[in-house]
Tab-separated table of C-alpha atoms in Angstrom:
chain	number	residue	atom	x	y	z
A	182	MET	CA	-11.622	15.909	40.003
A	183	ARG	CA	-8.214	17.361	39.207
A	184	SER	CA	-6.675	13.902	39.521
A	185	LEU	CA	-9.281	12.459	37.152
A	186	ASP	CA	-8.747	15.267	34.637
A	187	SER	CA	-4.995	14.747	34.812
A	188	ARG	CA	-5.269	11.009	34.227
A	189	TRP	CA	-7.760	11.548	31.405
A	190	ALA	CA	-5.354	13.947	29.699
A	191	HIS	CA	-2.456	11.533	30.232
A	192	ALA	CA	-4.375	8.623	28.691
A	193	LYS	CA	-5.452	10.785	25.769
A	194	LEU	CA	-1.857	11.906	25.174
A	195	ALA	CA	-0.638	8.300	25.397
A	196	SER	CA	-3.186	7.187	22.808
A	197	VAL	CA	-2.247	9.978	20.424
A	198	PHE	CA	1.471	9.337	20.872
A	199	THR	CA	1.143	5.571	20.432
A	200	GLY	CA	-1.112	5.922	17.410
A	201	TRP	CA	1.248	8.241	15.572
A	202	ARG	CA	4.229	6.088	16.542
A	203	ILE	CA	2.406	3.163	14.926
A	204	VAL	CA	1.924	5.297	11.804
A	205	LEU	CA	5.661	6.053	11.577
A	206	VAL	CA	6.657	2.400	11.992
A	207	THR	CA	4.094	1.404	9.377
A	208	SER	CA	5.603	3.976	7.032
A	209	LEU	CA	8.942	2.180	7.451
A	210	THR	CA	7.440	-1.241	6.718
A	211	HIS	CA	5.744	0.166	3.617
A	212	PHE	CA	9.094	1.612	2.514
A	213	VAL	CA	10.773	-1.791	2.670
A	214	SER	CA	7.954	-4.070	1.496
A	215	VAL	CA	7.183	-1.947	-1.573
A	216	GLY	CA	10.405	-0.072	-2.269
A	217	PHE	CA	12.828	-2.999	-2.097
A	218	ILE	CA	10.753	-4.946	-4.638
A	219	PHE	CA	8.342	-2.843	-6.643
A	220	TYR	CA	10.171	0.471	-6.987
A	221	ALA	CA	13.579	-1.148	-7.318
A	222	TYR	CA	12.368	-3.607	-9.980
A	223	GLY	CA	12.817	-1.196	-12.864
A	224	ALA	CA	16.449	-0.664	-11.869
A	225	PHE	CA	17.082	-4.437	-12.061
A	226	PHE	CA	15.402	-4.737	-15.479
A	227	LYS	CA	18.366	-4.445	-17.831
A	228	ALA	CA	20.769	-6.233	-15.469
A	229	LEU	CA	18.450	-9.246	-15.479
A	230	GLU	CA	18.070	-9.010	-19.261
A	231	ALA	CA	21.856	-9.012	-19.628
A	232	ASP	CA	22.410	-12.007	-17.319
A	233	PHE	CA	19.484	-14.216	-18.301
A	234	GLY	CA	18.404	-12.930	-21.722
A	235	GLY	CA	14.752	-12.773	-22.658
A	236	SER	CA	12.327	-10.060	-23.649
A	237	ARG	CA	10.784	-7.183	-21.700
A	238	LEU	CA	7.716	-9.376	-21.225
A	239	GLY	CA	9.855	-12.229	-19.891
A	240	VAL	CA	11.573	-10.060	-17.290
A	241	SER	CA	8.442	-8.185	-16.213
A	242	ILE	CA	6.373	-11.344	-15.701
A	243	GLY	CA	7.825	-11.725	-12.193
A	244	LEU	CA	5.742	-8.859	-10.846
A	245	THR	CA	2.620	-10.406	-12.355
A	246	VAL	CA	3.356	-13.706	-10.609
A	247	MET	CA	3.869	-11.776	-7.378
A	248	GLN	CA	0.540	-9.964	-7.773
A	249	LEU	CA	-1.229	-13.267	-8.461
A	250	VAL	CA	0.139	-14.970	-5.349
A	251	THR	CA	-0.468	-11.901	-3.188
A	252	GLY	CA	-4.079	-11.725	-4.349
A	253	ILE	CA	-4.717	-15.403	-3.603
A	254	PHE	CA	-3.067	-15.083	-0.184
A	255	ALA	CA	-4.795	-11.816	0.789
A	256	PRO	CA	-8.182	-13.184	2.015
A	257	PHE	CA	-6.440	-15.552	4.427
A	258	LEU	CA	-4.108	-12.791	5.578
A	259	GLY	CA	-6.978	-10.327	6.042
A	260	ARG	CA	-8.909	-12.757	8.234
A	261	ALA	CA	-5.775	-13.472	10.289
A	262	LEU	CA	-5.134	-9.742	10.762
A	263	ASP	CA	-8.652	-9.139	12.120
A	264	ARG	CA	-8.506	-12.141	14.457
A	265	GLY	CA	-4.838	-12.594	15.380
A	266	SER	CA	-1.683	-10.658	16.245
A	267	ILE	CA	-0.732	-8.076	13.640
A	268	ARG	CA	2.685	-7.667	15.259
A	269	ASN	CA	3.507	-11.371	14.921
A	270	ILE	CA	2.318	-11.415	11.313
A	271	MET	CA	4.427	-8.384	10.367
A	272	ALA	CA	7.504	-9.788	12.134
A	273	LEU	CA	7.167	-13.092	10.266
A	274	GLY	CA	6.807	-11.102	7.051
A	275	ALA	CA	10.147	-9.397	7.719
A	276	VAL	CA	11.811	-12.782	8.254
A	277	LEU	CA	10.382	-14.154	5.000
A	278	MET	CA	11.443	-11.076	3.041
A	279	GLY	CA	14.992	-11.267	4.380
A	280	ALA	CA	15.220	-14.965	3.524
A	281	GLY	CA	13.753	-14.331	0.077
A	282	PHE	CA	16.312	-11.649	-0.750
A	283	LEU	CA	19.160	-13.964	0.275
A	284	LEU	CA	17.782	-16.798	-1.864
A	285	ILE	CA	17.107	-14.625	-4.899
A	286	SER	CA	20.715	-13.413	-4.868
A	287	GLN	CA	21.819	-16.989	-5.617
A	288	VAL	CA	19.534	-17.880	-8.555
A	289	SER	CA	20.997	-19.243	-11.780
A	290	GLU	CA	17.878	-19.159	-13.985
A	291	LEU	CA	15.291	-16.458	-14.617
A	292	TRP	CA	12.448	-18.770	-13.626
A	293	HIS	CA	14.148	-19.294	-10.253
A	294	PHE	CA	14.033	-15.520	-9.792
A	295	HIS	CA	10.330	-15.399	-10.662
A	296	PHE	CA	9.558	-18.374	-8.403
A	297	ILE	CA	11.155	-16.830	-5.307
A	298	LEU	CA	9.670	-13.428	-6.085
A	299	GLY	CA	6.220	-14.958	-6.477
A	300	THR	CA	6.310	-17.129	-3.352
A	301	ILE	CA	8.545	-16.215	-0.400
A	302	LEU	CA	8.911	-12.525	-1.242
A	303	ALA	CA	5.266	-12.088	-2.252
A	304	VAL	CA	3.963	-13.587	0.986
A	305	GLY	CA	6.580	-11.821	3.115
A	306	ALA	CA	5.901	-8.408	1.582
A	307	ALA	CA	2.137	-8.822	2.043
A	308	MET	CA	2.615	-9.735	5.703
A	309	LEU	CA	5.065	-6.915	6.445
A	310	GLY	CA	3.405	-4.017	4.606
A	311	GLY	CA	0.409	-3.362	2.395
A	312	LEU	CA	-2.633	-5.064	3.868
A	313	SER	CA	-1.075	-5.487	7.332
A	314	GLY	CA	-0.008	-1.870	7.602
A	315	SER	CA	-3.318	-0.473	6.369
A	316	THR	CA	-5.276	-2.693	8.772
A	317	LEU	CA	-3.052	-1.636	11.663
A	318	VAL	CA	-3.507	2.079	10.972
A	319	ALA	CA	-7.263	1.640	10.444
A	320	ASN	CA	-7.449	0.076	13.912
A	321	TRP	CA	-5.819	3.121	15.501
A	322	PHE	CA	-7.697	5.908	13.695
A	323	ILE	CA	-11.270	6.705	12.642
A	324	ARG	CA	-11.760	10.483	12.384
A	325	ARG	CA	-8.139	11.030	11.323
A	326	ARG	CA	-7.846	7.833	9.292
A	327	GLY	CA	-7.325	9.605	5.967
A	328	ILE	CA	-4.314	11.641	7.044
A	329	ALA	CA	-2.961	8.719	9.121
A	330	LEU	CA	-3.100	6.405	6.102
A	331	GLY	CA	-1.580	9.167	4.012
A	332	ILE	CA	1.405	9.517	6.354
A	333	ALA	CA	1.783	5.747	6.753
A	334	THR	CA	1.825	5.179	3.010
A	335	MET	CA	4.293	8.031	2.524
A	336	GLY	CA	6.840	5.283	3.073
A	337	ILE	CA	5.804	3.876	-0.299
A	338	SER	CA	6.413	7.169	-2.074
A	339	ALA	CA	9.590	7.817	-0.101
A	340	SER	CA	10.904	4.435	-1.223
A	341	GLY	CA	10.188	5.377	-4.815
A	342	LEU	CA	12.007	8.656	-4.313
A	343	VAL	CA	15.051	6.888	-2.884
A	344	MET	CA	15.133	3.292	-4.101
A	345	ALA	CA	15.251	3.742	-7.883
A	346	PRO	CA	18.476	5.830	-7.906
A	347	VAL	CA	19.959	3.961	-4.924
A	348	ALA	CA	19.301	0.543	-6.487
A	349	THR	CA	20.667	1.775	-9.816
A	350	GLN	CA	23.866	2.959	-8.129
A	351	LEU	CA	24.238	-0.201	-6.040
A	352	ILE	CA	23.780	-2.421	-9.094
A	353	ALA	CA	26.332	-0.386	-11.047
A	354	SER	CA	28.846	-0.575	-8.186
A	355	TYR	CA	28.320	-4.052	-6.705
A	356	GLY	CA	26.051	-5.995	-9.078
A	357	TRP	CA	22.436	-7.015	-8.665
A	358	ARG	CA	23.179	-10.101	-6.531
A	359	LEU	CA	25.025	-8.242	-3.769
A	360	THR	CA	22.344	-5.546	-3.877
A	361	PHE	CA	19.752	-8.139	-2.863
A	362	VAL	CA	22.038	-9.296	-0.027
A	363	LEU	CA	22.136	-5.707	1.240
A	364	PHE	CA	18.328	-5.574	1.067
A	365	ALA	CA	18.201	-8.730	3.207
A	366	GLY	CA	20.511	-7.200	5.802
A	367	VAL	CA	18.410	-4.060	6.198
A	368	THR	CA	15.207	-6.088	6.496
A	369	LEU	CA	16.500	-8.515	9.121
A	370	VAL	CA	18.805	-6.260	11.142
A	371	VAL	CA	16.852	-2.983	11.126
A	372	VAL	CA	13.183	-3.551	10.291
A	373	LEU	CA	12.513	-6.802	12.164
A	374	PRO	CA	13.570	-5.533	15.635
A	375	ILE	CA	11.655	-2.268	15.194
A	376	VAL	CA	8.462	-4.124	14.283
A	377	TRP	CA	8.778	-6.551	17.166
A	378	LEU	CA	9.487	-3.892	19.792
A	379	THR	CA	7.020	-1.166	18.786
A	380	ILE	CA	3.880	-2.553	17.114
A	381	VAL	CA	0.680	-2.726	19.195
A	382	ASP	CA	-2.258	-4.300	17.388
A	383	ARG	CA	-5.119	-2.118	18.619
A	384	PRO	CA	-5.572	0.835	20.999
A	385	GLU	CA	-7.912	-1.328	23.082
A	386	ASP	CA	-4.917	-3.546	23.912
A	387	LEU	CA	-3.579	-0.629	25.990
A	388	GLY	CA	-6.968	0.431	27.365
A	389	LEU	CA	-7.057	3.297	24.865
A	390	GLU	CA	-9.284	4.365	21.991
A	391	PRO	CA	-8.765	5.364	18.343
A	392	ASP	CA	-7.784	8.941	17.478
A	393	GLY	CA	-6.571	9.654	21.015
A	394	SER	CA	-10.117	9.780	22.405
A	395	GLU	CA	-10.986	9.446	26.083
A	396	GLY	CA	-9.050	6.609	27.638
A	397	VAL	CA	-10.201	6.721	31.288
A	398	ARG	CA	-13.382	7.680	33.089
A	399	ASP	CA	-14.815	7.595	36.604
A	400	CYS	CA	-16.480	4.264	37.397
A	401	ALA	CA	-18.481	3.634	40.596
A	402	GLY	CA	-16.772	6.590	42.257
A	403	SER	CA	-13.245	5.231	41.715
A	404	LEU	CA	-10.425	6.562	39.601
A	405	GLU	CA	-9.451	3.300	37.946
A	406	PRO	CA	-8.431	3.150	34.264
A	407	LEU	CA	-11.279	1.930	32.106
A	408	GLU	CA	-11.604	-0.969	29.769
A	409	PRO	CA	-11.818	0.151	26.129
A	410	THR	CA	-14.983	2.155	25.513
A	411	LEU	CA	-17.238	-0.304	23.714
A	412	PRO	CA	-21.045	-0.389	23.911
A	413	LEU	CA	-22.550	-2.494	26.691
A	414	ALA	CA	-25.138	-5.220	26.325
A	415	PRO	CA	-28.173	-5.102	28.673
A	416	GLY	CA	-26.387	-7.395	31.134
A	417	GLY	CA	-23.385	-5.088	31.283
A	418	GLN	CA	-21.073	-7.135	29.084
A	419	ILE	CA	-18.862	-5.332	26.592
A	420	ILE	CA	-19.914	-5.953	22.996
A	421	ASP	CA	-16.977	-7.134	20.922
A	422	HIS	CA	-17.337	-5.424	17.542
A	423	ALA	CA	-14.681	-7.657	16.033
A	424	ALA	CA	-17.092	-10.522	16.560
A	425	SER	CA	-20.418	-8.720	16.154
A	426	PHE	CA	-19.501	-7.092	12.837
A	427	ASN	CA	-18.876	-10.392	11.125
A	428	TRP	CA	-18.664	-9.444	7.465
A	429	SER	CA	-18.735	-12.940	5.986
A	430	ALA	CA	-17.528	-13.457	2.441
A	431	ARG	CA	-21.107	-14.060	1.272
A	432	HIS	CA	-22.355	-10.878	2.953
A	433	THR	CA	-19.471	-8.844	1.554
A	434	PHE	CA	-19.851	-10.135	-1.995
A	435	ARG	CA	-23.523	-9.093	-1.966
A	436	ASP	CA	-22.621	-5.488	-1.159
A	437	ALA	CA	-22.489	-3.342	-4.307
A	438	ASN	CA	-19.960	-1.005	-2.690
A	439	PHE	CA	-17.497	-3.900	-2.461
A	440	TRP	CA	-17.523	-4.405	-6.217
A	441	ILE	CA	-17.537	-0.707	-7.067
A	442	ILE	CA	-14.456	-0.018	-4.933
A	443	SER	CA	-12.724	-3.193	-6.159
A	444	ILE	CA	-13.183	-2.435	-9.860
A	445	ALA	CA	-12.296	1.253	-9.608
A	446	VAL	CA	-9.136	0.612	-7.577
A	447	ALA	CA	-8.113	-2.382	-9.722
A	448	LEU	CA	-8.258	-0.267	-12.891
A	449	ASN	CA	-5.995	2.278	-11.204
A	450	PHE	CA	-3.549	-0.383	-10.015
A	451	CYS	CA	-3.466	-2.002	-13.460
A	452	ALA	CA	-2.310	1.201	-15.115
A	453	MET	CA	-0.191	2.479	-12.235
A	454	GLY	CA	1.810	-0.733	-11.855
A	455	ALA	CA	2.638	-0.809	-15.554
A	456	ILE	CA	3.743	2.832	-15.624
A	457	LEU	CA	5.977	2.420	-12.575
A	458	THR	CA	7.538	-0.769	-13.950
A	459	HIS	CA	8.129	0.444	-17.505
A	460	ILE	CA	8.862	4.150	-17.058
A	461	ILE	CA	12.626	3.627	-16.649
A	462	PRO	CA	12.945	1.418	-19.776
A	463	HIS	CA	10.719	3.908	-21.638
A	464	ALA	CA	12.953	6.800	-20.579
A	465	THR	CA	16.113	5.008	-21.700
A	466	ASP	CA	14.424	4.257	-25.025
A	467	LEU	CA	14.110	8.036	-25.451
A	468	GLY	CA	17.890	8.329	-25.106
A	469	ILE	CA	17.945	9.247	-21.412
A	470	SER	CA	20.704	7.641	-19.327
A	471	SER	CA	19.824	4.962	-16.759
A	472	GLU	CA	20.849	7.237	-13.894
A	473	ALA	CA	18.705	10.133	-15.149
A	474	ALA	CA	15.808	7.770	-15.912
A	475	ALA	CA	15.835	6.611	-12.296
A	476	TYR	CA	15.164	10.195	-11.237
A	477	VAL	CA	12.013	10.233	-13.384
A	478	LEU	CA	10.660	7.481	-11.141
A	479	SER	CA	11.931	9.383	-8.110
A	480	CYS	CA	10.028	12.465	-9.258
A	481	MET	CA	6.837	10.413	-9.401
A	482	ALA	CA	7.470	9.111	-5.907
A	483	GLY	CA	8.379	12.531	-4.538
A	484	MET	CA	5.138	14.020	-5.808
A	485	GLY	CA	3.441	10.935	-4.387
A	486	VAL	CA	4.487	12.070	-0.906
A	487	ILE	CA	2.653	15.354	-1.470
A	488	GLY	CA	-0.289	13.466	-2.955
A	489	LYS	CA	-0.616	11.206	0.081
A	490	LEU	CA	-0.746	14.159	2.462
A	491	LEU	CA	-3.068	16.163	0.215
A	492	PHE	CA	-5.550	13.385	-0.493
A	493	GLY	CA	-5.269	12.039	3.065
A	494	TRP	CA	-6.412	15.435	4.324
A	495	LEU	CA	-9.160	15.611	1.690
A	496	THR	CA	-10.596	12.234	2.729
A	497	ASP	CA	-10.968	13.470	6.310
A	498	HIS	CA	-12.568	16.790	5.339
A	499	GLY	CA	-14.453	16.177	2.100
A	500	ASP	CA	-16.170	13.696	-0.171
A	501	LYS	CA	-13.949	10.638	-0.600
A	502	ARG	CA	-15.375	10.032	-4.071
A	503	VAL	CA	-14.272	13.464	-5.258
A	504	GLY	CA	-10.784	12.735	-3.957
A	505	PHE	CA	-10.703	9.498	-5.947
A	506	TRP	CA	-11.889	11.251	-9.114
A	507	LEU	CA	-9.166	13.889	-8.758
A	508	ALA	CA	-6.448	11.291	-8.129
A	509	SER	CA	-7.484	9.210	-11.152
A	510	GLY	CA	-7.755	12.288	-13.358
A	511	LEU	CA	-4.273	13.500	-12.431
A	512	GLN	CA	-2.815	10.085	-13.277
A	513	ALA	CA	-4.588	10.061	-16.645
A	514	LEU	CA	-3.210	13.533	-17.359
A	515	GLY	CA	0.279	12.376	-16.401
A	516	VAL	CA	0.150	9.375	-18.745
A	517	GLY	CA	-1.070	11.627	-21.549
A	518	LEU	CA	1.906	13.915	-20.995
A	519	VAL	CA	4.249	10.899	-20.965
A	520	LEU	CA	2.925	10.060	-24.431
A	521	LYS	CA	3.807	13.556	-25.649
A	522	ALA	CA	7.166	13.789	-23.864
A	523	SER	CA	10.207	13.759	-26.124
A	524	GLY	CA	12.947	14.668	-23.671
A	525	TYR	CA	14.015	14.630	-20.055
A	526	SER	CA	12.365	17.885	-18.925
A	527	SER	CA	8.957	17.102	-20.404
A	528	LEU	CA	9.091	13.591	-18.943
A	529	LEU	CA	9.761	15.055	-15.485
A	530	VAL	CA	6.713	17.326	-15.807
A	531	ALA	CA	4.566	14.356	-16.824
A	532	SER	CA	5.871	12.274	-13.929
A	533	ALA	CA	5.039	15.073	-11.466
A	534	PHE	CA	1.346	15.097	-12.424
A	535	PHE	CA	1.197	11.305	-12.433
A	536	GLY	CA	2.915	11.024	-9.047
A	537	LEU	CA	0.608	13.562	-7.399
A	538	GLY	CA	-2.461	11.542	-8.351
A	539	MET	CA	-0.793	8.197	-7.692
A	540	GLY	CA	0.060	9.241	-4.140
A	541	GLY	CA	-3.588	9.558	-3.198
A	542	LEU	CA	-4.708	6.125	-4.365
A	543	ILE	CA	-3.761	3.907	-1.401
A	544	PRO	CA	-4.995	6.234	1.381
A	545	LEU	CA	-8.191	6.757	-0.618
A	546	TRP	CA	-8.660	2.998	-1.008
A	547	GLY	CA	-8.288	2.485	2.739
A	548	ALA	CA	-10.547	5.422	3.550
A	549	LEU	CA	-13.274	4.109	1.220
A	550	ILE	CA	-13.137	0.639	2.794
A	551	GLY	CA	-13.258	2.090	6.298
A	552	ALA	CA	-16.212	4.333	5.479
A	553	ALA	CA	-18.137	1.513	3.796
A	554	PHE	CA	-17.350	-1.417	6.113
A	555	GLY	CA	-15.766	-0.116	9.354
A	556	ARG	CA	-12.465	-0.836	11.063
A	557	PHE	CA	-13.461	-4.157	12.625
A	558	ALA	CA	-13.914	-5.720	9.176
A	559	PHE	CA	-11.176	-3.721	7.451
A	560	GLY	CA	-8.617	-6.509	7.054
A	561	ARG	CA	-11.120	-9.091	5.877
A	562	VAL	CA	-12.750	-6.774	3.348
A	563	MET	CA	-9.453	-5.506	1.923
A	564	GLY	CA	-8.209	-9.089	1.827
A	565	LEU	CA	-11.291	-10.261	-0.067
A	566	MET	CA	-10.917	-7.409	-2.538
A	567	SER	CA	-7.405	-8.428	-3.560
A	568	PRO	CA	-8.241	-11.659	-5.465
A	569	CYS	CA	-11.299	-9.997	-7.000
A	570	MET	CA	-9.082	-7.215	-8.327
A	571	LEU	CA	-6.477	-9.601	-9.747
A	572	PRO	CA	-8.046	-10.303	-13.173
A	573	ILE	CA	-7.752	-6.591	-13.955
A	574	GLN	CA	-4.755	-5.560	-11.880
A	575	MET	CA	-2.300	-8.227	-13.028
A	576	LEU	CA	-2.673	-7.463	-16.740
A	577	GLY	CA	-1.039	-4.036	-16.854
A	578	VAL	CA	2.651	-4.902	-16.514
A	579	PRO	CA	2.775	-7.804	-19.024
A	580	PHE	CA	0.426	-5.969	-21.412
A	581	ALA	CA	2.845	-3.043	-21.618
A	582	GLY	CA	5.759	-5.431	-22.163
A	583	TYR	CA	3.836	-7.296	-24.878
A	584	VAL	CA	2.918	-4.067	-26.679
A	585	PHE	CA	6.545	-2.937	-26.662
A	586	ASP	CA	7.813	-6.297	-27.949
A	587	ARG	CA	5.297	-6.242	-30.821
A	588	ARG	CA	5.376	-2.548	-31.757
A	589	GLY	CA	8.697	-1.235	-30.488
A	590	SER	CA	7.003	1.459	-28.375
A	591	TYR	CA	4.644	1.811	-25.418
A	592	ASP	CA	2.211	4.223	-27.115
A	593	LEU	CA	-0.746	1.838	-27.452
A	594	ALA	CA	-0.307	0.638	-23.873
A	595	PHE	CA	-0.234	4.180	-22.482
A	596	GLU	CA	-3.346	5.138	-24.477
A	597	THR	CA	-5.124	2.101	-23.037
A	598	PHE	CA	-4.161	3.099	-19.505
A	599	ILE	CA	-5.661	6.578	-19.963
A	600	ALA	CA	-8.940	4.898	-20.910
A	601	LEU	CA	-8.777	2.709	-17.797
A	602	TYR	CA	-8.452	5.745	-15.525
A	603	LEU	CA	-11.499	7.345	-17.142
A	604	ILE	CA	-13.515	4.142	-16.712
A	605	ALA	CA	-12.500	4.014	-13.029
A	606	ILE	CA	-13.816	7.548	-12.532
A	607	GLY	CA	-17.167	6.520	-13.984
A	608	VAL	CA	-17.400	3.325	-11.936
A	609	LEU	CA	-16.852	5.082	-8.606
A	610	GLY	CA	-19.737	7.416	-9.390
A	611	PHE	CA	-22.068	4.561	-8.420
A	612	LEU	CA	-20.643	4.328	-4.872
A	613	ARG	CA	-23.115	4.997	-2.034
A	614	LEU	CA	-21.490	5.263	1.402
A	615	PRO	CA	-23.495	4.865	4.654
A	616	ALA	CA	-24.196	7.984	6.714
A	617	ALA	CA	-22.032	6.643	9.575
A	618	GLU	CA	-19.133	4.197	9.525
A	619	PRO	CA	-20.225	0.693	10.618
A	620	GLY	CA	-19.126	-0.055	14.177
A	621	VAL	CA	-18.708	3.575	15.267
A	622	VAL	CA	-20.826	4.381	18.323
C-alpha cells in the first residue's frame, strides 16, 4: 500500500510539474507570436510612414490583412490541433515566423510588407501562439484552467510591457530592417528548440491526467501505471472523448452559445486591437515623445499581467460571465479616460484601467469555450469562432485610421469603441452555460 501511495503521489507531482511547465513555455510562445508583431507594430508605424509614405490607414492595413488570413486559417488549424501533434504545429509556426521576419526585412514596397505580414507571418504566428497555445493549456487543465490560461497569456501582456519600448529603441539605434532580423534570430535560435524539446500535447500522452489528478491506480492486484483515466465502454474499451465529442461545424453553428461568445469577444477584439495599434500615434499627436508614448503601451500591458491573473482566478472561482462584464467595463472606462486625457500622466491612468480589463479577455474567452464545449473540442470550436468573428474584429484598426485621416483626431473612433464594449456586455447576458463541462466525467 505504501508503494502504491508513493507511486500515486509521484505521478500526481509529475502531472502538476509537466502541466505548469507547459504553461510557462506557452507563455513564451505567446510573448513572441503576439509581441514581435502586434505590440511592436505601433513602434514601426512612423518608420514605415517615413520609408514608404502613405497615410495612417495605409500603414495600419497590414494588421487587418493579418487578421483576415488568420481567421480564414483558424478552422483548419483548430481541427489539426485536436487531431494531430500540437508540438509539431507550434515548431513549424516558429520556423515560418523566423522566415517571415527575414523576408520582411528585405521588402522594397509597402504592399510587400503587408503581403508577408498577411501570409507567412500570419500563419506562423497562429501556429506558434494564440489558438495553439490556448488549446494546449486547455488540454492540460480543467479545474484550474482559468488561472492556467491567465498565466500562459501573461506572455502577451509581458510582451506589451517590453516590446514597445524595446522595439522603439532598436529601431532608433539600428533601423526597422535590422530589428526584424533580430526578431528572426530570437524566434529560430531560442524559441524553436524550447518548443521542440518541452511541449507534450496532452497529459494522457504521459499516462497522466489534467490538473495533476490521479495518474496511477491498482489494477487486478498489480502496481502497474494506468492508462489515462477515461470512461470504459461495456466491453472494457476506453472511450476516446476526442472522437466521441465530435463537435461538427453544423452542430457548433446551431449552438446559441457559440454565437453569443463569438459576437461578445469579437466586439472586444475590434476595439482592443484599434486602441493598441493607435495609442502610440495618438500619444505623439498630444505632444508626447515616441519613447514616452511607448511606455503608455507598456503600462497597458503591465496592468494586463495583473488582469490575467485576477480574471484567471475569478473564472475558476466565480461566474465567468461576471468576469467578462467586469473586463469589458474596465476597458470602456479606460477608453473614456483616453478621450479626456490631455497629457502624459492622465494618459497613463487611462491606460492602466484599459490594460487591467484587457488582460482578462483572452483567459476569459478560453474559459468560456471550455465551459460551453469541453477540452476535447476546444481547438475546433475556437478555430471555427475566428472566421465568424472577422467581420467585426477586422474593422477596428482601419476604422480608427480612417477617422483620423478624415477628422485629424481619434475622438469619434474612441467613442464608437466605448459603445462596442457596452454592446458586448449586453450580448453576453444571453449566455447559458451547461451545469458540467462536456467531456468531464
